[in-house]
Tab-separated table of C-alpha atoms in Angstrom:
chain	number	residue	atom	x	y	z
A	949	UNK	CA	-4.380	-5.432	-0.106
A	950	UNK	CA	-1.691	-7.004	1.958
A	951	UNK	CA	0.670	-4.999	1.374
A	952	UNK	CA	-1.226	-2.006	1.753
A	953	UNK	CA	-2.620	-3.044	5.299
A	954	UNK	CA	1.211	-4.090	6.054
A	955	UNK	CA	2.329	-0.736	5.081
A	956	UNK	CA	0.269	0.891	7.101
A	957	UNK	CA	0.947	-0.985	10.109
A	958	UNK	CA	4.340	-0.110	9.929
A	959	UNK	CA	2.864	3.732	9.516
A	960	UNK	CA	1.079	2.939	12.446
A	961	UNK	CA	3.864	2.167	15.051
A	962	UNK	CA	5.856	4.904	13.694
A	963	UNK	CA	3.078	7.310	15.131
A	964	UNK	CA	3.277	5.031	17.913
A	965	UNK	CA	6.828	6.200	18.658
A	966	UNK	CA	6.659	9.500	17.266
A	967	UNK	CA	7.366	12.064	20.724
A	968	UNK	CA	5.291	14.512	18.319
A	969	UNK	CA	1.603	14.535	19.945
A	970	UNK	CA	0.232	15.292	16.777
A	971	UNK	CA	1.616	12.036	15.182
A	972	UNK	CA	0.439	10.307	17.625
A	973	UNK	CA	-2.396	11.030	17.454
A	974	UNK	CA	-2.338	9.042	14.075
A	975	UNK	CA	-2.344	5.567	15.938
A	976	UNK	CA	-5.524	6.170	17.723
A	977	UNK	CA	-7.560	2.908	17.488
A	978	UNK	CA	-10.348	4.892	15.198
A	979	UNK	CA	-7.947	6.475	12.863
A	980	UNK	CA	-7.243	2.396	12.294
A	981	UNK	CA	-10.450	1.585	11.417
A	982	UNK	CA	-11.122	4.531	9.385
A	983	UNK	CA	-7.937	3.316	7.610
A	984	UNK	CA	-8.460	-0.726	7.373
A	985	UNK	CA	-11.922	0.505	6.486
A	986	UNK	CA	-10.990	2.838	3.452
A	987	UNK	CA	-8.441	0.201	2.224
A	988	UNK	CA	-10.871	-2.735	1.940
A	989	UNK	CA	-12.807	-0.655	-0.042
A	990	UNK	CA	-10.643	1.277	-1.985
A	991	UNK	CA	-8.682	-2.257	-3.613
A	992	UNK	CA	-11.586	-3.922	-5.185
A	993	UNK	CA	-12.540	0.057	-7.015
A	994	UNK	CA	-9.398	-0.214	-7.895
A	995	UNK	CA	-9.027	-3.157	-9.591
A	996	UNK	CA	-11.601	-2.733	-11.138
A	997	UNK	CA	-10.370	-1.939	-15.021
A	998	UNK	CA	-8.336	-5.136	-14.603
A	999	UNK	CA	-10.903	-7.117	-16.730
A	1000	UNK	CA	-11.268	-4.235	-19.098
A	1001	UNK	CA	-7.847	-4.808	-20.593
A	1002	UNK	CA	-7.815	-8.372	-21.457
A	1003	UNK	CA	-8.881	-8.843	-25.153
A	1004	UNK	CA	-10.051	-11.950	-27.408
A	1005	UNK	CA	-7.244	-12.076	-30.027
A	1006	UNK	CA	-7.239	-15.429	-32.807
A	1007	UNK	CA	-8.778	-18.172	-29.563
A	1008	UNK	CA	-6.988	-17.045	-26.852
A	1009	UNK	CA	-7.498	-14.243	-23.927
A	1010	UNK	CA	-4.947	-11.849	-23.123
A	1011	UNK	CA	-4.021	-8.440	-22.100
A	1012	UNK	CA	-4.206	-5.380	-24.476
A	1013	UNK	CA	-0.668	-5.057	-26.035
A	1014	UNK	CA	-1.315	-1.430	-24.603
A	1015	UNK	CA	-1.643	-1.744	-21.481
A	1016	UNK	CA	0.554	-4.643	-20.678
A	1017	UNK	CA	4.083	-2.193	-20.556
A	1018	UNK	CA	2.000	0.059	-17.924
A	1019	UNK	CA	0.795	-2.971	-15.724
A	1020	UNK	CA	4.640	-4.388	-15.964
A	1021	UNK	CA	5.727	-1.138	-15.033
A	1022	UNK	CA	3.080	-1.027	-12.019
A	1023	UNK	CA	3.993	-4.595	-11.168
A	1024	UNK	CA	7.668	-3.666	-10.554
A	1025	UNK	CA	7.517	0.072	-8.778
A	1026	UNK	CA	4.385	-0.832	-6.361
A	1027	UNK	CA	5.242	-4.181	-4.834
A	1028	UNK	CA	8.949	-4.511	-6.032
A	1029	UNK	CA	10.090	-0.663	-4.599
A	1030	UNK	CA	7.261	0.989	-3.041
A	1031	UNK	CA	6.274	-0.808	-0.704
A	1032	UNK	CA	9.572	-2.949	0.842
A	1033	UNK	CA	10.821	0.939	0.747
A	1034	UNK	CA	7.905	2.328	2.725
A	1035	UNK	CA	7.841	-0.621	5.133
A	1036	UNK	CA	12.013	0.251	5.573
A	1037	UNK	CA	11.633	3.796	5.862
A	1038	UNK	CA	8.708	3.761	8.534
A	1039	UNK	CA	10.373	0.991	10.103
A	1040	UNK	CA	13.976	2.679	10.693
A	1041	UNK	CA	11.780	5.957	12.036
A	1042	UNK	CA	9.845	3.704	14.488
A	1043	UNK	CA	13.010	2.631	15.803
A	1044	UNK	CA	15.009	5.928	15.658
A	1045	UNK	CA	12.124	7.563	17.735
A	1046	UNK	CA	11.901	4.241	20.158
A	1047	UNK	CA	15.893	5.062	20.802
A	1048	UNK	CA	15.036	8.714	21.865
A	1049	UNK	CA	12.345	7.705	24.398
């Protein structure tokens, strides 16, 4: 959820910057909310399955063979790309559009 709220942050002073009204608009203080709102909601639904996959296999608890590759897979795009990439790109156009003002 962190890295969500970070994320968006870094959204947020983007459309702080923006010279485009209609971004702006964006970083109104109830657009925020709505967001923080939506995403402190939206993590624990989504999360949800997590206990779904782990199995009792021979006295010990693990994760379906099955879904283990996907949840690696999720573990490395998400957190490892995703979002240091999101945070860079929204970042750089923050302070590309702060130059121009």
């Amino acid at each position: 959820m962190s890295r969500s709220l970070t994320v968006i942050a870094c959204m947020d002073r983007y459309a702080l910057c923006s010279n485009s009204i209609r971004i702006r608009s964006f970083s109104d203080p109830k657009v925020a909310i709505r967001v923080i709102v939506g995403i402190i909601l939206l993590w624990p639904i989504a999360t949800v399955f997590l206990p779904i996959s782990y199995v009792y296999h021979q006295g010990s608890c693990g994760m379906d063979p099955s879904f283990s590759l996907s949840w690696a897979i999720y573990s490395v795009i998400v957190p490892g790309l995703l979002t240091p990439g999101l945070m860079i790109v929204f970042g750089g156009l923050a302070i590309s559009n702060r130059r121009e003002l």
